[in-house]
Tab-separated table of C-alpha atoms and ligand atoms in Angstrom:
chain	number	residue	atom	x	y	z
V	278	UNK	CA	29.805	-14.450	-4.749
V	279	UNK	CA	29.500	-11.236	-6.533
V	280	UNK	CA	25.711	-10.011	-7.305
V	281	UNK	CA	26.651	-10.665	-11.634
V	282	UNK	CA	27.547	-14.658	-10.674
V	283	UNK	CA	24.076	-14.544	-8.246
V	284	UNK	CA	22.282	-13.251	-11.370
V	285	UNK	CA	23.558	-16.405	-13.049
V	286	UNK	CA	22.761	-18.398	-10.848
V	287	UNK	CA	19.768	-17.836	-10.316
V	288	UNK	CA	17.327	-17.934	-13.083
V	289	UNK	CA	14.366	-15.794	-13.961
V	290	UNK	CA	12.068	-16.631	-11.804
V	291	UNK	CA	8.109	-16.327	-12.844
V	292	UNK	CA	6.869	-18.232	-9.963
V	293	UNK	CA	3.004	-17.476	-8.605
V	294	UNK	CA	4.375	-18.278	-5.104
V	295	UNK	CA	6.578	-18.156	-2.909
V	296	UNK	CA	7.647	-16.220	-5.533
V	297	UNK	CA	10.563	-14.206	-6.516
V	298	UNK	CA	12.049	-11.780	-3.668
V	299	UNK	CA	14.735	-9.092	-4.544
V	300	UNK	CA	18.222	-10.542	-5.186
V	301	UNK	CA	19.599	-7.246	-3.079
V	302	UNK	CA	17.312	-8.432	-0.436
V	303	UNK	CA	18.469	-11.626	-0.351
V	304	UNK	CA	22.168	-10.935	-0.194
V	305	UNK	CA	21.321	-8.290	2.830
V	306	UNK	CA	20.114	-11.384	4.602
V	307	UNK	CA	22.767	-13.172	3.749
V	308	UNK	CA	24.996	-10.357	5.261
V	309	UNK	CA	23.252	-10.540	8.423
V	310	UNK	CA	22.480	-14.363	8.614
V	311	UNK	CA	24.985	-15.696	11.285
V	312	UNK	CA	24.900	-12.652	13.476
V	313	UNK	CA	22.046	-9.463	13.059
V	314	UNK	CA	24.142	-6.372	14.224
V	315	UNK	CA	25.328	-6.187	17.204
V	316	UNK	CA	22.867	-9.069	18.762
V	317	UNK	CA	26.050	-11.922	18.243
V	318	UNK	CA	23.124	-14.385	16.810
V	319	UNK	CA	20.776	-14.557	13.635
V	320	UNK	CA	18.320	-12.427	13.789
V	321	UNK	CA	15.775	-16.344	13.527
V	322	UNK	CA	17.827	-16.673	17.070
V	323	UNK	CA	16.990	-13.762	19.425
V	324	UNK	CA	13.597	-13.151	21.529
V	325	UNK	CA	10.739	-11.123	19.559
V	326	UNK	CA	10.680	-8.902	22.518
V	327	UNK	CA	14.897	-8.212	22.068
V	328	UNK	CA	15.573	-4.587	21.308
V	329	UNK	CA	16.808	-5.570	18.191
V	330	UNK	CA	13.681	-7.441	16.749
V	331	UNK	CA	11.588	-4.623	17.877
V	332	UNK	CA	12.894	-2.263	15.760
V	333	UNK	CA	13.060	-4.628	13.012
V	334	UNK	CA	8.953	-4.863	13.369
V	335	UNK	CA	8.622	-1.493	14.344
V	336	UNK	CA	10.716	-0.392	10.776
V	337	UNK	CA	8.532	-2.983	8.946
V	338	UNK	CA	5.054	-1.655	9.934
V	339	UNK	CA	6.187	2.191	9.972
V	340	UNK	CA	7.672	1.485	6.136
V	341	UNK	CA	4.427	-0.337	4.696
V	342	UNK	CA	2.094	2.901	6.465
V	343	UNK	CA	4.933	5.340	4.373
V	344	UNK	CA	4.417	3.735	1.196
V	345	UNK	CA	0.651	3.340	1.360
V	346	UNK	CA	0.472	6.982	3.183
V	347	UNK	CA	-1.909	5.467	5.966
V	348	UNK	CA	-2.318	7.393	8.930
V	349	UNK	CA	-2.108	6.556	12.924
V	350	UNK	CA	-6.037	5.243	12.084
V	351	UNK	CA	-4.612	2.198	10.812
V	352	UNK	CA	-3.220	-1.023	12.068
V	353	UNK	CA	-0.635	-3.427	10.649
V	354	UNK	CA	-0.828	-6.748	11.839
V	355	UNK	CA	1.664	-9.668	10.727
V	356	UNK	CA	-0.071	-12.564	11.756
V	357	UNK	CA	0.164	-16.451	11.230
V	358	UNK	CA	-2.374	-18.896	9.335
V	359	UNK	CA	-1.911	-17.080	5.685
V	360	UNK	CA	-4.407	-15.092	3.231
V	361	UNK	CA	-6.066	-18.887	4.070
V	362	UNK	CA	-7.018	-18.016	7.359
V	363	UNK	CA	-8.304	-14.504	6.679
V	364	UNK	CA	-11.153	-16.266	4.772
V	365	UNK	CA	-12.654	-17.000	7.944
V	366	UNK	CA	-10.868	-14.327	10.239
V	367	UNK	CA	-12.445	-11.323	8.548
V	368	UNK	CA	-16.427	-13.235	8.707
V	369	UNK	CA	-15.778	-13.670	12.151
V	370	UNK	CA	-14.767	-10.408	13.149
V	371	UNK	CA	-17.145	-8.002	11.141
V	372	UNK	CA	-20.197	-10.398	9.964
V	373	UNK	CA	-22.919	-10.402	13.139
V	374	UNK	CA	-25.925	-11.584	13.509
V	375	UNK	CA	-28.933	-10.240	11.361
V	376	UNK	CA	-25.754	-8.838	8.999
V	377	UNK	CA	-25.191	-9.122	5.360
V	378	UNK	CA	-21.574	-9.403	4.047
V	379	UNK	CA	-21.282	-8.871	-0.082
V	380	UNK	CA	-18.542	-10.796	-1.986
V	381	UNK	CA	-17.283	-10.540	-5.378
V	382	UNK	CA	-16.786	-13.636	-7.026
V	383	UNK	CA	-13.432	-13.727	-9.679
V	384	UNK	CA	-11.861	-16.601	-9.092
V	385	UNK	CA	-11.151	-19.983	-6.678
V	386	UNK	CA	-9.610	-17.714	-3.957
V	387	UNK	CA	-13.174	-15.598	-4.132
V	388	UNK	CA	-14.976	-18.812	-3.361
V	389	UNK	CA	-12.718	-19.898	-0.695
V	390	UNK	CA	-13.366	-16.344	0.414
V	391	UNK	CA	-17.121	-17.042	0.108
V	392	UNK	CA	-17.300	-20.758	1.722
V	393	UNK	CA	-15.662	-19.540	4.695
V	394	UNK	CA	-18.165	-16.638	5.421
V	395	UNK	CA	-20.856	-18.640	4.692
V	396	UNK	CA	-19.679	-21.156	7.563
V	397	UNK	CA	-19.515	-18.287	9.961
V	398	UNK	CA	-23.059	-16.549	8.574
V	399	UNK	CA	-24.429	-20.327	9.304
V	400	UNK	CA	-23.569	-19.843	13.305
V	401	UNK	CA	-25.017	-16.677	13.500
V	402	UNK	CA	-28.968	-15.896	13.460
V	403	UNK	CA	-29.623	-14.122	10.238
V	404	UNK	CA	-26.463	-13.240	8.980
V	405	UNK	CA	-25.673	-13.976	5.422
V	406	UNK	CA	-23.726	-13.736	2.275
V	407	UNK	CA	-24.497	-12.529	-0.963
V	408	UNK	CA	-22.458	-12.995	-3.552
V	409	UNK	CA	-23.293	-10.021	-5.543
V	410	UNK	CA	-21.516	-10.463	-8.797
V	411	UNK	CA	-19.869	-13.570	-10.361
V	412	UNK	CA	-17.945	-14.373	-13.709
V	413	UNK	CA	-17.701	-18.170	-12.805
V	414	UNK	CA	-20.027	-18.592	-15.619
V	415	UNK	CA	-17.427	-17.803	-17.690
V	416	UNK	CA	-14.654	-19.454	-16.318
V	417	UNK	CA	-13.609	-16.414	-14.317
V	418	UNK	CA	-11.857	-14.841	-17.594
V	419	UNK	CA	-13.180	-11.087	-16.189
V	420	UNK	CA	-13.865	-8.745	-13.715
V	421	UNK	CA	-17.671	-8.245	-13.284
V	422	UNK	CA	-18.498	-4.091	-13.884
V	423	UNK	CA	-20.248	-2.154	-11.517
V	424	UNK	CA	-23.524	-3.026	-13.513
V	425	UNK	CA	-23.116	-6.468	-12.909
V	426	UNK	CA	-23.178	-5.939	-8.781
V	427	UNK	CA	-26.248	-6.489	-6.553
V	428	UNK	CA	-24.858	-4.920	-3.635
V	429	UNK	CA	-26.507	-4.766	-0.323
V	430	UNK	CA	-27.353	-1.246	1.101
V	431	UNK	CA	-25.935	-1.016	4.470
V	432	UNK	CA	-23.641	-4.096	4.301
V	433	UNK	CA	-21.355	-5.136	6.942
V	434	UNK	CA	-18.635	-4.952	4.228
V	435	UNK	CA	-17.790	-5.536	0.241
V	436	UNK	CA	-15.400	-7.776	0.156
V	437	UNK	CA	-12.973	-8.318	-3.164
V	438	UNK	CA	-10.235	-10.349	-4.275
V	439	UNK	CA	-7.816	-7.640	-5.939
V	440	UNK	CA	-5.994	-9.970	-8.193
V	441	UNK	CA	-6.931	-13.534	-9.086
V	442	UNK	CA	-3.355	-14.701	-9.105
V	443	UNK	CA	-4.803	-17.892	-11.113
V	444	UNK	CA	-7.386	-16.676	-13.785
V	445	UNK	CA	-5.127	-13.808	-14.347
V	446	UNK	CA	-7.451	-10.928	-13.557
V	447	UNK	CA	-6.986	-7.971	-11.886
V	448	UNK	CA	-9.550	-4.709	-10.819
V	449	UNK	CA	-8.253	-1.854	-12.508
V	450	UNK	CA	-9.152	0.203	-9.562
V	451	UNK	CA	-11.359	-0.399	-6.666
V	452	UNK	CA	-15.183	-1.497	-6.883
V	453	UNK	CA	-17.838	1.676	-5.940
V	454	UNK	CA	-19.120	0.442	-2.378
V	455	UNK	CA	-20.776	3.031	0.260
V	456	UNK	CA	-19.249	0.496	2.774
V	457	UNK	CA	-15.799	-0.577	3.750
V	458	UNK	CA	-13.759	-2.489	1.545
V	459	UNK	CA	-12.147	-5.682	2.536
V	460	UNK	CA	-9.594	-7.243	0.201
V	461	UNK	CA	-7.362	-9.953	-0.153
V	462	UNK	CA	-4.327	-8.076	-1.895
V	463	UNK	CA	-2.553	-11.432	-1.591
V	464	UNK	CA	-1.088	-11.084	-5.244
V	465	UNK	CA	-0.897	-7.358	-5.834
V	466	UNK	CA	-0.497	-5.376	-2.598
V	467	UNK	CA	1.963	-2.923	-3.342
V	468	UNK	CA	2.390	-3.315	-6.583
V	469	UNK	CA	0.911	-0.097	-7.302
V	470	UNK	CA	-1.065	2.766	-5.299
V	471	UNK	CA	-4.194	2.305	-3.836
V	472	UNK	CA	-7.078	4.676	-2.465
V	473	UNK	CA	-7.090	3.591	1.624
V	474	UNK	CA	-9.882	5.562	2.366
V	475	UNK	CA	-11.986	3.294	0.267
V	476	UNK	CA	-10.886	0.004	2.493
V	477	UNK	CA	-11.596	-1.138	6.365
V	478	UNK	CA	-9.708	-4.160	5.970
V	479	UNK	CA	-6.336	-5.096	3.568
V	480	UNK	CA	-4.675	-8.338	3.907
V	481	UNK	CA	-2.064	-9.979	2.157
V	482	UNK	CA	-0.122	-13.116	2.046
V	483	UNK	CA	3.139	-12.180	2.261
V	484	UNK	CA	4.821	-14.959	-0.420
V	485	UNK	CA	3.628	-13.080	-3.984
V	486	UNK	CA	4.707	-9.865	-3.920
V	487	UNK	CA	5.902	-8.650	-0.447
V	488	UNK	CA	8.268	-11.316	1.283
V	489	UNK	CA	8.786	-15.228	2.466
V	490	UNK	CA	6.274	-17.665	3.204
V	491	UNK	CA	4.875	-17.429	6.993
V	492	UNK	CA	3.084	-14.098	7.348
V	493	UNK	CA	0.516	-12.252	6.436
V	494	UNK	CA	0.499	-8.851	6.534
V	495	UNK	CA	-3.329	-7.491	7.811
V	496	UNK	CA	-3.720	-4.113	7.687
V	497	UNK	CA	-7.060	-2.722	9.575
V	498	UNK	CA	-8.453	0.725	9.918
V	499	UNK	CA	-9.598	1.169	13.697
V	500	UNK	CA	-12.801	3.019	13.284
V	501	UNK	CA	-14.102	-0.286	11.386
V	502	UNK	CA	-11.686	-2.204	13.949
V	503	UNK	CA	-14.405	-1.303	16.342
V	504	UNK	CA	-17.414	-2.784	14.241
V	505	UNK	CA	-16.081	-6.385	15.144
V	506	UNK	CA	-18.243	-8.662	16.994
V	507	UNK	CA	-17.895	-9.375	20.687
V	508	UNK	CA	-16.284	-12.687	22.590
V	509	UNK	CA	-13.949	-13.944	19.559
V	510	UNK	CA	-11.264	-16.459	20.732
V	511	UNK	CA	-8.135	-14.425	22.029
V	512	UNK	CA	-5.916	-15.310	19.044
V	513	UNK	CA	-8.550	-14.857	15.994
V	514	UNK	CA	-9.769	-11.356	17.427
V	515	UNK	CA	-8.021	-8.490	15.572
V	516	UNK	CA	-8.227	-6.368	18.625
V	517	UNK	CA	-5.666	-8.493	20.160
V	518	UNK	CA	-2.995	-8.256	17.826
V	519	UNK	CA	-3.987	-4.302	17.270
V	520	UNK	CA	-3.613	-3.198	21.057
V	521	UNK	CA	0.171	-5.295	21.087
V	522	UNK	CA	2.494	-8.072	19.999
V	523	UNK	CA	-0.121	-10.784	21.875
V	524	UNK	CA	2.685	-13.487	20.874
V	525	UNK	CA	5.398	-14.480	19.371
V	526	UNK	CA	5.411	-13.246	15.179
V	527	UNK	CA	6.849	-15.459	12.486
V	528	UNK	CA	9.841	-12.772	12.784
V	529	UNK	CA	12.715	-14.232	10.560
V	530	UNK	CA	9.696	-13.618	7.938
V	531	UNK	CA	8.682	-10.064	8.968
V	532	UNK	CA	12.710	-9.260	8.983
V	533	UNK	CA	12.602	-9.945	5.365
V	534	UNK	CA	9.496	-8.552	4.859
V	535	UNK	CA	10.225	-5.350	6.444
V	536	UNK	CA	13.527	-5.646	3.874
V	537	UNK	CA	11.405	-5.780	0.979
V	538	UNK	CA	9.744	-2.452	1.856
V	539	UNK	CA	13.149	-0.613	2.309
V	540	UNK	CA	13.821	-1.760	-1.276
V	541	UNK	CA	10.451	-0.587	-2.102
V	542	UNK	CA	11.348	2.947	-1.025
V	543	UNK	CA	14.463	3.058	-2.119
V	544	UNK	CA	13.342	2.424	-5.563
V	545	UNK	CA	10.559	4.748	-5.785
V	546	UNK	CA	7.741	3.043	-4.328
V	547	UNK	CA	4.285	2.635	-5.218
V	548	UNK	CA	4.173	5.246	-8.186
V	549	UNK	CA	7.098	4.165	-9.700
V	550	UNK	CA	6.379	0.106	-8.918
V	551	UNK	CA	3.280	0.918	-10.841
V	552	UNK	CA	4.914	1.926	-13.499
V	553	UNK	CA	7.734	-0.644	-13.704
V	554	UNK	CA	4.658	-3.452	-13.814
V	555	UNK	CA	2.850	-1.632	-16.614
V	556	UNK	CA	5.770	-1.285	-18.793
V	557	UNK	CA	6.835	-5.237	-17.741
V	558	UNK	CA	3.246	-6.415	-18.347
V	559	UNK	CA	2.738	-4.028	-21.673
V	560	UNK	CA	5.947	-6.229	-22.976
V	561	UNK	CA	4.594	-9.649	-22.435
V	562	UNK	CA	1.060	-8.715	-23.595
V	563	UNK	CA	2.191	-7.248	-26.912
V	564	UNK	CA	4.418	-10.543	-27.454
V	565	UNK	CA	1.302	-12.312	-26.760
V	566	UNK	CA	-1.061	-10.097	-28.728
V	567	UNK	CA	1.557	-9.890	-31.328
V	568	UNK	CA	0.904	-13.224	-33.055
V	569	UNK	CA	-2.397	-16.267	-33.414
V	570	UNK	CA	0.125	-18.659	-32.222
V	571	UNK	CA	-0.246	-17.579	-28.382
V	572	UNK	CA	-3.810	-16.344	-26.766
V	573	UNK	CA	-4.290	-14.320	-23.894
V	574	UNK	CA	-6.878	-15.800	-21.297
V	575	UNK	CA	-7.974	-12.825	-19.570
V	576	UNK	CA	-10.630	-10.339	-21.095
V	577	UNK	CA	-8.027	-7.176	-22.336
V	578	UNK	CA	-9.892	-5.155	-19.499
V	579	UNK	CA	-9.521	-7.046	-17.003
V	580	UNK	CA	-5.457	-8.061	-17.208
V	581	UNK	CA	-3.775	-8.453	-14.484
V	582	UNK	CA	-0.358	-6.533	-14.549
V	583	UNK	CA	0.758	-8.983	-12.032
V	584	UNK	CA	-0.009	-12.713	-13.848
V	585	UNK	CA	0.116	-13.240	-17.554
V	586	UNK	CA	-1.900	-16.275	-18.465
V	587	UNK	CA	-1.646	-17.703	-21.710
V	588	UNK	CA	-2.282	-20.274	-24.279
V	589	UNK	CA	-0.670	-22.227	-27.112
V	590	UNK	CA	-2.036	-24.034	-29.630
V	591	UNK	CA	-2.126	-27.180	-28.398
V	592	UNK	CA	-1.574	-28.980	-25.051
V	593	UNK	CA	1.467	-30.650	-26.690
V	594	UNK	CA	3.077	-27.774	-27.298
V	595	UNK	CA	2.453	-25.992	-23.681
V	596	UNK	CA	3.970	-28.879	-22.252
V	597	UNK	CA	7.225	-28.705	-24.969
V	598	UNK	CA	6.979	-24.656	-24.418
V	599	UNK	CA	7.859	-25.591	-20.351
V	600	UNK	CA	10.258	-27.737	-21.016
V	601	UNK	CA	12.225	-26.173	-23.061
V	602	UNK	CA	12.341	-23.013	-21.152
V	603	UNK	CA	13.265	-24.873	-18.246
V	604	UNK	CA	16.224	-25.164	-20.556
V	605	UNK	CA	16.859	-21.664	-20.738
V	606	UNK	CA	16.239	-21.069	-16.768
V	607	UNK	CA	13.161	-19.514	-16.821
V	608	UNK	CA	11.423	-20.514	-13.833
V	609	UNK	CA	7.976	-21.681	-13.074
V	610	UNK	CA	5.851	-20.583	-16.055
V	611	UNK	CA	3.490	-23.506	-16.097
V	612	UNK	CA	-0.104	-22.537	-15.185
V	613	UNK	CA	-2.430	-23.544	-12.225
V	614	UNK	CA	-2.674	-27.327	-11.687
V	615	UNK	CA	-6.826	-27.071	-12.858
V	616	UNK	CA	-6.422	-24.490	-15.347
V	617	UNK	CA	-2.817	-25.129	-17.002
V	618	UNK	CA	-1.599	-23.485	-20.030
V	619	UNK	CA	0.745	-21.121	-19.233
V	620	UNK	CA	1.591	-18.294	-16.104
V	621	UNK	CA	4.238	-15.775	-15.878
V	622	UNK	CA	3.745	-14.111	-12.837
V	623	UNK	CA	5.819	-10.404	-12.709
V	624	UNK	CA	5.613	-9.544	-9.342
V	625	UNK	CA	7.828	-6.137	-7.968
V	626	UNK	CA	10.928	-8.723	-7.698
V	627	UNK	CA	11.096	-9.540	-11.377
V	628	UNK	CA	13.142	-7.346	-13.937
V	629	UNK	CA	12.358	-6.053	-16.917
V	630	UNK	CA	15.299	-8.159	-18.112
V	631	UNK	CA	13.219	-11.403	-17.334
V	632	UNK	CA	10.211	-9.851	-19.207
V	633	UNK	CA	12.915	-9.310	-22.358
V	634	UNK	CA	14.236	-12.817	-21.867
V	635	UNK	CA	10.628	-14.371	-21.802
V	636	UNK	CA	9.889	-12.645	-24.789
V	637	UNK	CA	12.655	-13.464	-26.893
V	638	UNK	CA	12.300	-17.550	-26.044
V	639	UNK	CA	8.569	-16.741	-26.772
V	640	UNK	CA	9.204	-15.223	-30.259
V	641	UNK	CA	12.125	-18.049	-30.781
V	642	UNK	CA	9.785	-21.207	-29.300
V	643	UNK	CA	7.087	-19.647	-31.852
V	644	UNK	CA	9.349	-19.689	-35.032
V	645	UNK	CA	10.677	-24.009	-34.773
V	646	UNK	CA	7.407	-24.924	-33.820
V	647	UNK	CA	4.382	-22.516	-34.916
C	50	LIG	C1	-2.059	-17.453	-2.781
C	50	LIG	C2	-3.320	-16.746	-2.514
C	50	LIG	C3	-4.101	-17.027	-1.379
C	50	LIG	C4	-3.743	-18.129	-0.395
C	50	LIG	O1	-2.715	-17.709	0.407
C	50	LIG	P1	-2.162	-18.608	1.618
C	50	LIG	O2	-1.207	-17.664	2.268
C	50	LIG	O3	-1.513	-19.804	1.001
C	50	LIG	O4	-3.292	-18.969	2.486
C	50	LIG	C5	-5.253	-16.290	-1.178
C	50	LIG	N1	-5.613	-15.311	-2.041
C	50	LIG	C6	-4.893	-15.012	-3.133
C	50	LIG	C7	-5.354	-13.934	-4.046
C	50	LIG	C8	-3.726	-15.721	-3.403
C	50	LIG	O5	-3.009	-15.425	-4.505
């Protein structure tokens, strides 16, 4: 199959996750399926201590450090469990006794974020959480501003949720702390630069924007490393995975992974990602802003470059708007199960093209029925 019939067959794909990976990637792994190089078996097939898979990890860590421009003071972890896990991972690590941990509150994934360090700040004497902004109040349709945080002087840690991959949100840069930054990047890490300096802790589902289902990509800086608490179990202890590979890594994910970076340097990286997603999101925005007939859900300043949530007029015609482009193979655009309308989500992986071909069944859909 050439790469034009794979772009035919496969449709534009606007899914929140797994979501759409590379189609150069995928054929690459194709390539390599049955046998990876000169191993004589897949790559899914070999030991994670084989030659071969160690460079594959090795490659995967030392690309994500080039296109972030982190230096030996950080750690990249791929580790199992999902952003999911992380809720109660990072607590667990860095909140101790007689601590306070901040959170930012945009969106269900914040207050997963929140519940989980709240059952950790429960087991330890005086430890606790304050949520120090919130826009739940208002259905999580913004990013609170720096007025609207009650920060904590001398917090373990300020910990946000980049992109809220279901409101639609996004920070436009990173929240003024005088503490380390933990994020979950889940939904926009490496879509565009970011200021590493600022952060202790990054970590990332792999399945938005970065690769496959089955990792999650943690990336730790070791001077905060060392501000974790003491007797964790082995396996939920950062310091494990940071001194060595404690065990085996969902590798077959962290091969494609580490693919998706290559492509990310080879096309410019983080600068020019950044730009490809403004120009992508600009597009669908002005369609949106364009006419009464769809509504944006997101304040303007807080839009998320990454997922475009929107409304039609009624729920009637939402659910005729996602059927029909079903129709015209554009994938996945209904929203979150408890929120619905509409949600195109444009991670890296998704063209410009599929932006164009959104808008023109947009402006079409808009003139039979609006
Ligand atoms: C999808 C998502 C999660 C949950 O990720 P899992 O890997 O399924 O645990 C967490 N945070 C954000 C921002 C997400 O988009």
């Amino acid at each position: 199959m050439s790469s034009a019939e794979a772009a035919i067959l496969r449709g534009h794909n606007f899914s929140a996750g797994p979501a759409a990976l590379p189609t150069e990637v995928l054929e690459e792994v194709r390539e390599e399926l049955l046998s990876y190089r000169d191993a004589k078996a897949s790559i899914m097939e070999i030991s994670h201590r084989s030659r071969q898979y160690t460079e594959v990890h090795e490659n995967a860590k030392a690309a994500m450090k080039r296109l972030l421009g982190l230096g030996d003071d950080w750690h990249v972890l791929f580790l199992q469990g999902g952003a999911s896990l992380q809720f109660h991972q990072v607590p667990l690590n860095f909140l101790g006794p007689g601590q306070t941990a901040d959170y930012l509150d945009t969106g269900n994934w914040s207050a997963k974020a929140i519940k989980e360090a709240e059952i950790v700040a429960r087991g330890r004497d005086g430890a606790s959480v304050n949520v120090a902004a919130s826009s739940k109040g208002a259905d999580y349709t913004y990013i609170p501003g720096p007025d609207e945080r009650q920060l904590t002087e001398g917090a373990a840690y300020v910990h946000f949720t980049s992109n809220n991959t279901i409101f639609g949100t996004e920070y436009a840069s990173e929240p003024e702390a005088d503490v380390p930054l933990v994020c979950d990047a889940s939904s926009d890490f490496l879509g565009r630069p970011i200021d590493a300096s600022r952060y202790g802790l990054i970590y990332a589902g792999a399945q938005k924007n970065i690769g496959p289902s089955g990792v999650c990509a943690v990336l730790v800086r070791e001077d905060f490393l060392q501000t974790r608490q003491d007797g964790l179990p082995t396996l939920l202890d950062y310091g494990t995975h940071a001194a060595k590979l404690f065990h085996t890594p969902p590798s077959f994910a962290v091969y494609v992974l580490g693919k998706v970076m290559d492509w990310l340097e080879r096309n410019g990286g983080l600068a020019a990602m950044a730009e490809r997603n403004e120009q992508k999101a600009a597009a669908l925005y002005g369609a949106i802003d364009a006419t009464d007939f769809y509504r944006g859900t997101a304040r303007e300043d807080s839009r998320s470059l990454m997922n475009v949530t929107f409304r039609l007029p009624t729920e009637e015609l939402e659910a005729q708007f996602i059927r029909e482009s079903e129709a015209h193979d554009l994938l996945a655009l209904k929203g979150y199960r408890t929120v619905g309308g509409v949600r195109a989500s444009l991670y890296n992986a998704v063209s410009q093209e599929a932006v164009d071909a959104l808008v023109s069944f947009m402006q079409e859909f808009e003139r039979a029925n609006g």
